[in-house]
Amino acid sequence: MDWEPTRRSLHGVAELLLAGPQHRATGRIDLTVADGGFATAAEPALRVEGDELLAGTTRVRLAGRTFAEVAAEAGVEAGAPAGVYSGGPGIRPDETIVFAADALKLLLQAFADGDRALRAFLPGSVPILWPEHFDVAITLDEVNYGVSPGDGHLGEPYAYVGPFTPRQGEFWNAPFGAARPVGDLGDAGAIAAFFAEGRAALTS
């Protein structure tokens, strides 16, 4: 499956249409996984549901339109959070949003499973969907646990355990720690078990 076009566009939606407007209104960039997609954690109330952006009672189709066009219809300004980070995807407001239905469904499912897995692994936690690297994650005892939609390391959605201090051993199969494709793990329960395995490996 060619994940990249859909992943890039979805990342652009998160950064330019949700995190940017939220940061300009409140100073916050954190997003949250929501039913069918993801949403702002503060004002303005914006949510991605499948291939649509919800702004109040307004539903705006995403695919085939530029980020700027969608933003105008939703009543916000398209643009990344300014001066917060430098490692974003570099997507411009005049780029056209491109979604492949199968990739979109699986990417959003990976975020949903990741969010559920993190909450099961650490009850009471509030997983954050970060617009810079576009992963849903928590940090516990100087270790990042999360799910990425894919990147230069692994081109498909994957779960990861990333300790601040590099580790060595069979479990640690990535430069940043450990990674397993979500498709190989299966569901939220299996992802949570992977996180628990990683936590155990840190103390072994």
CSV table of C-alpha atoms in Angstrom, one decimal:
chain,number,residue,atom,x,y,z
A,1,MET,CA,0.0,0.0,0.0
A,2,ASP,CA,1.2,3.5,-0.8
A,3,TRP,CA,0.8,5.2,2.6
A,4,GLU,CA,2.7,8.4,1.9
A,5,PRO,CA,0.3,10.7,0.0
A,6,THR,CA,-2.6,10.0,2.5
A,7,ARG,CA,-0.3,10.2,5.5
A,8,ARG,CA,1.2,13.5,4.3
A,9,SER,CA,-2.2,15.1,3.7
A,10,LEU,CA,-3.6,13.8,7.0
A,11,HIS,CA,-0.5,15.2,8.8
A,12,GLY,CA,-1.2,18.5,7.0
A,13,VAL,CA,-4.7,18.6,8.2
A,14,ALA,CA,-3.6,18.0,11.8
A,15,GLU,CA,-0.9,20.7,11.6
A,16,LEU,CA,-2.4,23.4,9.4
A,17,LEU,CA,-6.2,23.0,10.1
A,18,LEU,CA,-6.2,22.0,13.8
A,19,ALA,CA,-3.0,22.6,15.7
A,20,GLY,CA,-2.3,25.9,13.9
A,21,PRO,CA,-5.7,27.6,14.6
A,22,GLN,CA,-5.7,26.2,18.1
A,23,HIS,CA,-2.2,27.6,18.8
A,24,ARG,CA,-3.1,31.0,17.5
A,25,ALA,CA,-6.2,31.0,19.8
A,26,THR,CA,-4.8,29.4,23.0
A,27,GLY,CA,-1.1,28.8,22.7
A,28,ARG,CA,-1.6,25.0,22.7
A,29,ILE,CA,-0.6,22.6,20.0
A,30,ASP,CA,-1.7,19.3,21.5
A,31,LEU,CA,-4.5,17.3,19.7
A,32,THR,CA,-6.5,14.3,20.8
A,33,VAL,CA,-7.8,11.2,19.2
A,34,ALA,CA,-11.5,11.3,18.8
A,35,ASP,CA,-14.3,9.0,17.3
A,36,GLY,CA,-13.5,8.5,13.6
A,37,GLY,CA,-10.4,10.7,13.7
A,38,PHE,CA,-8.9,13.4,15.9
A,39,ALA,CA,-9.7,16.8,17.3
A,40,THR,CA,-8.4,19.9,18.9
A,41,ALA,CA,-7.9,19.8,22.7
A,42,ALA,CA,-9.0,23.5,23.1
A,43,GLU,CA,-10.7,26.2,21.1
A,44,PRO,CA,-11.6,26.4,18.3
A,45,ALA,CA,-13.5,23.1,18.4
A,46,LEU,CA,-12.4,21.3,15.2
A,47,ARG,CA,-12.6,17.6,14.5
A,48,VAL,CA,-11.6,15.3,11.7
A,49,GLU,CA,-14.1,12.6,11.1
A,50,GLY,CA,-13.1,10.3,8.2
A,51,ASP,CA,-12.6,12.5,5.2
A,52,GLU,CA,-14.4,15.5,6.7
A,53,LEU,CA,-13.5,18.4,8.9
A,54,LEU,CA,-16.2,19.4,11.5
A,55,ALA,CA,-16.3,23.0,12.6
A,56,GLY,CA,-19.3,23.4,14.9
A,57,THR,CA,-22.3,22.3,12.8
A,58,THR,CA,-20.3,22.8,9.5
A,59,ARG,CA,-19.0,19.7,7.7
A,60,VAL,CA,-16.3,20.4,5.2
A,61,ARG,CA,-15.1,17.8,2.7
A,62,LEU,CA,-11.3,17.5,2.7
A,63,ALA,CA,-10.1,15.4,-0.2
A,64,GLY,CA,-9.4,17.2,-3.5
A,65,ARG,CA,-9.3,20.7,-2.0
A,66,THR,CA,-6.4,22.8,-0.7
A,67,PHE,CA,-5.9,23.3,3.0
A,68,ALA,CA,-6.6,27.0,2.5
A,69,GLU,CA,-9.9,26.3,0.8
A,70,VAL,CA,-11.0,24.0,3.6
A,71,ALA,CA,-9.9,26.5,6.2
A,72,ALA,CA,-11.9,29.3,4.6
A,73,GLU,CA,-15.0,27.2,4.6
A,74,ALA,CA,-14.5,26.2,8.2
A,75,GLY,CA,-13.9,29.8,9.4
A,76,VAL,CA,-10.2,29.4,10.4
A,77,GLU,CA,-6.8,30.3,8.9
A,78,ALA,CA,-4.7,27.5,7.5
A,79,GLY,CA,-1.2,27.5,8.9
A,80,ALA,CA,1.2,25.6,11.2
A,81,PRO,CA,1.9,26.7,14.8
A,82,ALA,CA,4.5,29.5,14.5
A,83,GLY,CA,7.7,29.3,16.4
A,84,VAL,CA,7.0,26.1,18.3
A,85,TYR,CA,9.0,23.5,16.5
A,86,SER,CA,11.1,23.2,13.3
A,87,GLY,CA,10.6,19.5,12.5
A,88,GLY,CA,7.2,19.5,10.9
A,89,PRO,CA,6.3,18.2,7.4
A,90,GLY,CA,6.6,21.5,5.6
A,91,ILE,CA,3.2,21.3,4.0
A,92,ARG,CA,1.9,24.5,2.4
A,93,PRO,CA,-1.7,25.8,2.7
A,94,ASP,CA,-2.0,25.8,-1.1
A,95,GLU,CA,-1.3,22.1,-1.4
A,96,THR,CA,-4.2,19.8,-2.4
A,97,ILE,CA,-5.4,17.2,0.1
A,98,VAL,CA,-5.1,13.7,-1.3
A,99,PHE,CA,-6.7,10.7,0.5
A,100,ALA,CA,-6.8,7.0,-0.6
A,101,ALA,CA,-9.8,5.5,1.2
A,102,ASP,CA,-8.1,2.3,2.4
A,103,ALA,CA,-5.0,4.1,3.7
A,104,LEU,CA,-7.1,6.8,5.4
A,105,LYS,CA,-9.2,4.1,7.2
A,106,LEU,CA,-6.2,2.2,8.4
A,107,LEU,CA,-4.3,5.3,9.5
A,108,LEU,CA,-7.2,6.6,11.6
A,109,GLN,CA,-7.7,3.1,13.0
A,110,ALA,CA,-4.1,2.9,14.0
A,111,PHE,CA,-4.5,6.2,16.0
A,112,ALA,CA,-7.7,4.9,17.6
A,113,ASP,CA,-6.0,1.6,18.6
A,114,GLY,CA,-3.0,3.4,19.8
A,115,ASP,CA,-5.0,5.7,22.0
A,116,ARG,CA,-6.9,2.8,23.5
A,117,ALA,CA,-3.7,0.8,24.0
A,118,LEU,CA,-2.0,3.7,25.8
A,119,ARG,CA,-5.0,4.2,28.1
A,120,ALA,CA,-5.0,0.5,28.9
A,121,PHE,CA,-1.3,0.4,29.5
A,122,LEU,CA,-1.3,3.4,31.8
A,123,PRO,CA,-4.9,4.0,33.2
A,124,GLY,CA,-5.6,7.6,33.8
A,125,SER,CA,-3.2,8.8,31.2
A,126,VAL,CA,-4.2,11.3,28.5
A,127,PRO,CA,-2.5,10.4,25.2
A,128,ILE,CA,-1.6,13.3,23.0
A,129,LEU,CA,-1.5,13.5,19.3
A,130,TRP,CA,1.4,15.7,18.5
A,131,PRO,CA,1.3,17.7,15.2
A,132,GLU,CA,5.1,17.8,14.7
A,133,HIS,CA,5.8,14.1,14.3
A,134,PHE,CA,2.1,13.2,14.0
A,135,ASP,CA,2.1,10.4,16.6
A,136,VAL,CA,-0.2,9.6,19.6
A,137,ALA,CA,2.0,9.2,22.7
A,138,ILE,CA,2.6,9.4,26.4
A,139,THR,CA,5.8,9.8,28.3
A,140,LEU,CA,6.5,7.8,31.5
A,141,ASP,CA,9.7,7.7,33.4
A,142,GLU,CA,11.7,9.2,30.6
A,143,VAL,CA,10.3,6.7,28.0
A,144,ASN,CA,8.0,7.6,25.1
A,145,TYR,CA,5.3,5.1,24.3
A,146,GLY,CA,3.2,5.7,21.2
A,147,VAL,CA,1.9,4.9,17.7
A,148,SER,CA,3.2,6.5,14.6
A,149,PRO,CA,1.4,6.5,11.2
A,150,GLY,CA,4.8,5.7,9.6
A,151,ASP,CA,7.8,7.7,8.7
A,152,GLY,CA,11.3,7.4,7.2
A,153,HIS,CA,12.1,4.6,9.6
A,154,LEU,CA,9.1,2.4,8.8
A,155,GLY,CA,6.7,3.3,6.1
A,156,GLU,CA,3.5,1.9,7.7
A,157,PRO,CA,1.8,2.5,11.1
A,158,TYR,CA,3.8,1.2,14.0
A,159,ALA,CA,3.9,1.1,17.8
A,160,TYR,CA,7.1,2.2,19.5
A,161,VAL,CA,8.9,2.3,22.8
A,162,GLY,CA,11.5,5.1,22.9
A,163,PRO,CA,13.6,5.5,26.0
A,164,PHE,CA,15.5,8.8,26.4
A,165,THR,CA,18.7,6.7,27.0
A,166,PRO,CA,19.4,4.2,24.1
A,167,ARG,CA,19.2,0.6,25.1
A,168,GLN,CA,20.7,-2.6,23.6
A,169,GLY,CA,19.3,-6.1,23.4
A,170,GLU,CA,17.0,-8.2,21.3
A,171,PHE,CA,13.9,-6.2,22.0
A,172,TRP,CA,15.5,-2.9,20.9
A,173,ASN,CA,15.3,-3.1,17.1
A,174,ALA,CA,15.2,0.6,16.1
A,175,PRO,CA,17.6,3.5,16.5
A,176,PHE,CA,15.2,5.2,18.9
A,177,GLY,CA,14.3,2.1,20.8
A,178,ALA,CA,11.8,-0.6,19.7
A,179,ALA,CA,9.2,-0.6,16.9
A,180,ARG,CA,6.6,-3.1,15.7
A,181,PRO,CA,4.2,-2.7,12.8
A,182,VAL,CA,0.6,-2.2,14.0
A,183,GLY,CA,-0.5,-4.6,11.3
A,184,ASP,CA,1.6,-7.3,12.9
A,185,LEU,CA,0.5,-6.6,16.4
A,186,GLY,CA,-3.2,-6.7,15.5
A,187,ASP,CA,-5.4,-4.7,18.0
A,188,ALA,CA,-5.3,-2.3,20.9
A,189,GLY,CA,-4.8,-5.2,23.4
A,190,ALA,CA,-1.7,-6.4,21.5
A,191,ILE,CA,-0.3,-2.9,21.3
A,192,ALA,CA,-0.8,-2.4,25.0
A,193,ALA,CA,1.0,-5.8,25.6
A,194,PHE,CA,3.9,-4.5,23.5
A,195,PHE,CA,4.2,-1.4,25.6
A,196,ALA,CA,4.2,-3.6,28.7
A,197,GLU,CA,6.9,-5.8,27.2
A,198,GLY,CA,9.0,-2.7,26.5
A,199,ARG,CA,8.5,-1.4,30.1
A,200,ALA,CA,9.7,-4.8,31.4
A,201,ALA,CA,12.6,-4.9,29.0
A,202,LEU,CA,13.8,-1.6,30.5
A,203,THR,CA,14.3,-3.2,33.8
A,204,SER,CA,15.7,-6.5,32.7
